[in-house]
Short mmCIF file of C-alpha atoms in Angstrom, two decimals:
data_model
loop_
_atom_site.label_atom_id
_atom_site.label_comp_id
_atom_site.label_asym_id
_atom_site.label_seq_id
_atom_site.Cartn_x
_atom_site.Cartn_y
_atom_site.Cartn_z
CA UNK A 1 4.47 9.08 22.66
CA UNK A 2 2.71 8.96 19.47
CA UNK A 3 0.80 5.97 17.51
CA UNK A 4 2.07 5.17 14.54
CA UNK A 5 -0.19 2.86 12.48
CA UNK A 6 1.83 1.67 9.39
CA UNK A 7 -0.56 0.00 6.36
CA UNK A 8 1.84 -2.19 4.20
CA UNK A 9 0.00 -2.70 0.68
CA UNK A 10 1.95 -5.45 -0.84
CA UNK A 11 5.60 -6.46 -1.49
CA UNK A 12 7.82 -10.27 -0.23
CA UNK A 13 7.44 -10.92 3.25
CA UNK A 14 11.42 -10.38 3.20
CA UNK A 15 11.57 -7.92 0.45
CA UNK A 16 12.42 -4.36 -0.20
CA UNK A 17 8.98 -2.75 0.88
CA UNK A 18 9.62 -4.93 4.30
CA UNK A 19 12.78 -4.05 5.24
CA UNK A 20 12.02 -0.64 4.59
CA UNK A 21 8.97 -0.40 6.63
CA UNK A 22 11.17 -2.63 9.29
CA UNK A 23 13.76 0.15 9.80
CA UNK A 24 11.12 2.82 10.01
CA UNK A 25 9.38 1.15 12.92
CA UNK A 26 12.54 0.37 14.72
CA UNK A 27 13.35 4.17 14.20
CA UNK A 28 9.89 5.52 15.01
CA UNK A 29 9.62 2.70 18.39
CA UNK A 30 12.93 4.31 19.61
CA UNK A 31 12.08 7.56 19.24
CA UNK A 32 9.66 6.25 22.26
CA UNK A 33 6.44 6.02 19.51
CA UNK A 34 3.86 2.94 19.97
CA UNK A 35 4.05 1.39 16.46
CA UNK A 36 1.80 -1.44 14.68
CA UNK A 37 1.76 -2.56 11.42
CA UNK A 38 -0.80 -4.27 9.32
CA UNK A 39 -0.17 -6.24 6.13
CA UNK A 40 -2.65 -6.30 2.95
CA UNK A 41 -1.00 -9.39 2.20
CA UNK A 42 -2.67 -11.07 5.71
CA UNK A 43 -5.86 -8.89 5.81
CA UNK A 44 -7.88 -8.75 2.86
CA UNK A 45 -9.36 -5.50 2.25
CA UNK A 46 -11.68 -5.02 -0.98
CA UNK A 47 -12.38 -1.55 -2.98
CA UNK A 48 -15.38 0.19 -2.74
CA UNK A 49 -18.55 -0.60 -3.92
CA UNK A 50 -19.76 3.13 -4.46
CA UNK A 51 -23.40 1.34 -2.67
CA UNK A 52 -23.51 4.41 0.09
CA UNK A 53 -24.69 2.98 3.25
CA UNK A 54 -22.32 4.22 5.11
CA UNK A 55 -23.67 7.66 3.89
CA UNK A 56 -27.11 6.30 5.85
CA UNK A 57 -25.65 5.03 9.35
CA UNK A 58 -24.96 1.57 8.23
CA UNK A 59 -21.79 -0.09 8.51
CA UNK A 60 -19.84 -1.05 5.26
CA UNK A 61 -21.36 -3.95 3.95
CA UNK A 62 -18.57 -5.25 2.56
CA UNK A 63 -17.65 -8.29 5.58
CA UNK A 64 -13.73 -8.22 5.51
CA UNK A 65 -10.45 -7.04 7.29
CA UNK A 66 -11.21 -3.46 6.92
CA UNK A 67 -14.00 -3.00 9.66
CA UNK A 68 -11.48 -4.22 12.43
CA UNK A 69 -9.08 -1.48 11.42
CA UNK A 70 -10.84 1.67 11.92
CA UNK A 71 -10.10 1.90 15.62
CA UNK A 72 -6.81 1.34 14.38
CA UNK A 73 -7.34 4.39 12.14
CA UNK A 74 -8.88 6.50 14.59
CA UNK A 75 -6.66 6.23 17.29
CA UNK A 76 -3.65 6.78 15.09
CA UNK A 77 -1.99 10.10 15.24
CA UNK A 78 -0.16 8.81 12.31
CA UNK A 79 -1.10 6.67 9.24
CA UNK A 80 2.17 5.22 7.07
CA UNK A 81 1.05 3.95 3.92
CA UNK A 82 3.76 1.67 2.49
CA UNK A 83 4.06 -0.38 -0.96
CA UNK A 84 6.42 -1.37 -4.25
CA UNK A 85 5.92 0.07 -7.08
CA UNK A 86 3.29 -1.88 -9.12
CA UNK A 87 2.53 -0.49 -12.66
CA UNK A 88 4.08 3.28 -12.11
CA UNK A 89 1.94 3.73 -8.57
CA UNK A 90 1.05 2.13 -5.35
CA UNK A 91 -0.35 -1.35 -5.28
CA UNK A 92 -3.99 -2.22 -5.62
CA UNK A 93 -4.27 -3.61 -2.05
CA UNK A 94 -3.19 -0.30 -0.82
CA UNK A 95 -5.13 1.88 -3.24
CA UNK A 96 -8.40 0.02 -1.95
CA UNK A 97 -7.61 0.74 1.92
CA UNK A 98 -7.68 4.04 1.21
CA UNK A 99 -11.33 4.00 -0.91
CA UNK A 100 -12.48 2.76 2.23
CA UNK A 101 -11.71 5.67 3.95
CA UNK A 102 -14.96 6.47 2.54
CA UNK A 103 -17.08 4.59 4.98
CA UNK A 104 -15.23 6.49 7.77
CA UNK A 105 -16.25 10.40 6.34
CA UNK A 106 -18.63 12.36 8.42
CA UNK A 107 -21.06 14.68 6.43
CA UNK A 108 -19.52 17.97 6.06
CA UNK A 109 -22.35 20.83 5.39
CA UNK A 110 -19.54 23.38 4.15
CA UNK A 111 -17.33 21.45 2.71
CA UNK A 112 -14.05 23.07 0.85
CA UNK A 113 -13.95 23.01 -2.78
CA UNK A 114 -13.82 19.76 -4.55
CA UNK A 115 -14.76 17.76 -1.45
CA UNK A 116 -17.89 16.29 0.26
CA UNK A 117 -16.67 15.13 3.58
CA UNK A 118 -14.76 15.30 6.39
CA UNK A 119 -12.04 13.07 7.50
CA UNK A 120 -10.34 12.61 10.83
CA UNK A 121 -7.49 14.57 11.33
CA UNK A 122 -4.20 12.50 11.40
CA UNK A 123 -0.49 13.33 9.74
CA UNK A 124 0.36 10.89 6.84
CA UNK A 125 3.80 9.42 5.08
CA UNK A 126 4.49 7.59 2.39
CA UNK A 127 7.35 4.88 1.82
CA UNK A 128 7.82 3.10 -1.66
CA UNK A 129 10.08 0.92 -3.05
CA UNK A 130 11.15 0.42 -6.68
CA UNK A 131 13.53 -1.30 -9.13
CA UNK A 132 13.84 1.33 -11.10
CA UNK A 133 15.25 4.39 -9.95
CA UNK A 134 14.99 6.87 -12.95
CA UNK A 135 13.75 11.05 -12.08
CA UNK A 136 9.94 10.12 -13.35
CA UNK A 137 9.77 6.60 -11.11
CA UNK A 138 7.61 7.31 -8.14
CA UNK A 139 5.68 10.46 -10.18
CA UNK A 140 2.65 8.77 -10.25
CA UNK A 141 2.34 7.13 -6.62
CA UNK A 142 3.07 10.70 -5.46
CA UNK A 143 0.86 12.82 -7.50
CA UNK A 144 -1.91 9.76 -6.07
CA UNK A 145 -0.47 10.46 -2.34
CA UNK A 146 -0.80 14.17 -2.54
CA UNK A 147 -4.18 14.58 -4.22
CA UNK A 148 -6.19 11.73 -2.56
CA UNK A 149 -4.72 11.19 1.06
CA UNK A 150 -3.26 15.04 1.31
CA UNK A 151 -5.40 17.50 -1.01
CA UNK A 152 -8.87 15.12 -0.19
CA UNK A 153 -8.89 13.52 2.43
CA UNK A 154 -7.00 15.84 4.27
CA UNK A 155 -3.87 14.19 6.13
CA UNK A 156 -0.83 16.46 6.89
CA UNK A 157 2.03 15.06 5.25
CA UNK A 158 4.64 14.48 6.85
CA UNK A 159 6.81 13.04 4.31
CA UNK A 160 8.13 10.53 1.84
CA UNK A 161 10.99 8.15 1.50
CA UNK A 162 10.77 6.73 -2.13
CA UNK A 163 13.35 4.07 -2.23
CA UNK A 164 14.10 3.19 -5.83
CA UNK A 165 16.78 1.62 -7.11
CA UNK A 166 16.10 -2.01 -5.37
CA UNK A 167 17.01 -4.47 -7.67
CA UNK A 168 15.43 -6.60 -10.47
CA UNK A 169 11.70 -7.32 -9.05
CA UNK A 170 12.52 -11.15 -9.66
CA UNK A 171 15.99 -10.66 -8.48
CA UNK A 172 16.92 -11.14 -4.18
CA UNK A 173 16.09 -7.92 -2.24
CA UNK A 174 19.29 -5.22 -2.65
CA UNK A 175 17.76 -2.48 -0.43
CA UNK A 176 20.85 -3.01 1.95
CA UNK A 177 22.81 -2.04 -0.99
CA UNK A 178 21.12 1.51 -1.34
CA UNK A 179 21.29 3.48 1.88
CA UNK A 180 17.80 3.95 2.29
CA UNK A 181 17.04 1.27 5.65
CA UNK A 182 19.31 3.92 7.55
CA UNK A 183 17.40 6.37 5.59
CA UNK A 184 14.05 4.68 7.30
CA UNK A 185 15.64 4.48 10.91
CA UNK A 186 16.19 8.01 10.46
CA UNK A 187 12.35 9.10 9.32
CA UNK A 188 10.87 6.70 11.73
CA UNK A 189 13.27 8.45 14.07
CA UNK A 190 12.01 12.25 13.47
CA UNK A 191 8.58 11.57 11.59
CA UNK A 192 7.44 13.65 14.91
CA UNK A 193 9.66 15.88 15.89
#
């Protein structure tokens, strides 16, 4: 058994990005993994301030949502980071969880090119939705996923499932229409193997 922490940046309580992530955990829980999933949309999480006290042994000083998630982080084997498409990438909710991964780096004193710090180690996915479904769609949110999560901070990936195709955003949900929720059951299902 595995823990699968899944960080859901945005999206209708009912909507694509929900469904999706719904089908993953009911995939990835039995599969026999110990899944929990957090909502940006319940716990506010702000962007970083850039201030650096972290970087001196004091906590973030930002007083919000985030602070009560890195055990959550930490004991994950496996971070999901889930969102629609908003503006070509990944929603700002989402985008600022992972700034704040900053307050959680541990000073490195050989670090590899291009980086500072250290990260914990912990495998990584990605799941999107979209309304569009075109060959360009999710280019951005991926090129974002690989270079800051993957090539920075270090996460294995272990995949993607970029669900486009959805529907009109201020159309009903048509992700039921697409495939892709069996899609989910079948990453949460293997995510691990």
């Amino acid at each position: 058994m595995k823990r699968i922490l899944i960080v859901v940046g945005g999206g209708r309580p009912k909507g694509n990005t929900a469904q999706l992530v719904e089908n993953f955990v009911d995939g990835a829980e039995s599969a026999g993994h110990q899944v929990e999933v957090i909502s940006l949309l319940k716990e506010e999480v702000r962007g970083c301030l850039g201030c650096n006290a972290c970087r001196y042994g004091k906590p973030c000083v930002q007083k919000d949502a985030f602070n009560n998630m890195v055990p959550k982080i930490q004991a994950a084997d496996l971070i999901v980071f889930a969102s629609p498409l908003y503006f070509w990438t990944i929603s700002s909710r989402l985008k600022a969880f992972i700034e704040r991964f900053y307050a959680i780096a541990q000073e490195d004193p050989y670090p590899l090119m291009g980086r500072y710090e250290k990260y914990p180690i912990k495998d990584c996915a990605l799941l999107m939705t979209a309304a569009d479904n075109y060959f360009w769609t999710f280019e951005q949110a991926v090129s974002y996923y690989r270079f800051a999560i993957v090539n920075y901070i270090g996460f294995r990936d272990r995949g993607m499932l970029l669900a486009g195709g959805c529907g009109e955003t201020n159309a009903s949900p048509r992700i039921d229409q697409t495939g892709y929720l069996d899609k989910a059951f079948a990453f949460g299902r293997h995510i691990l193997d």
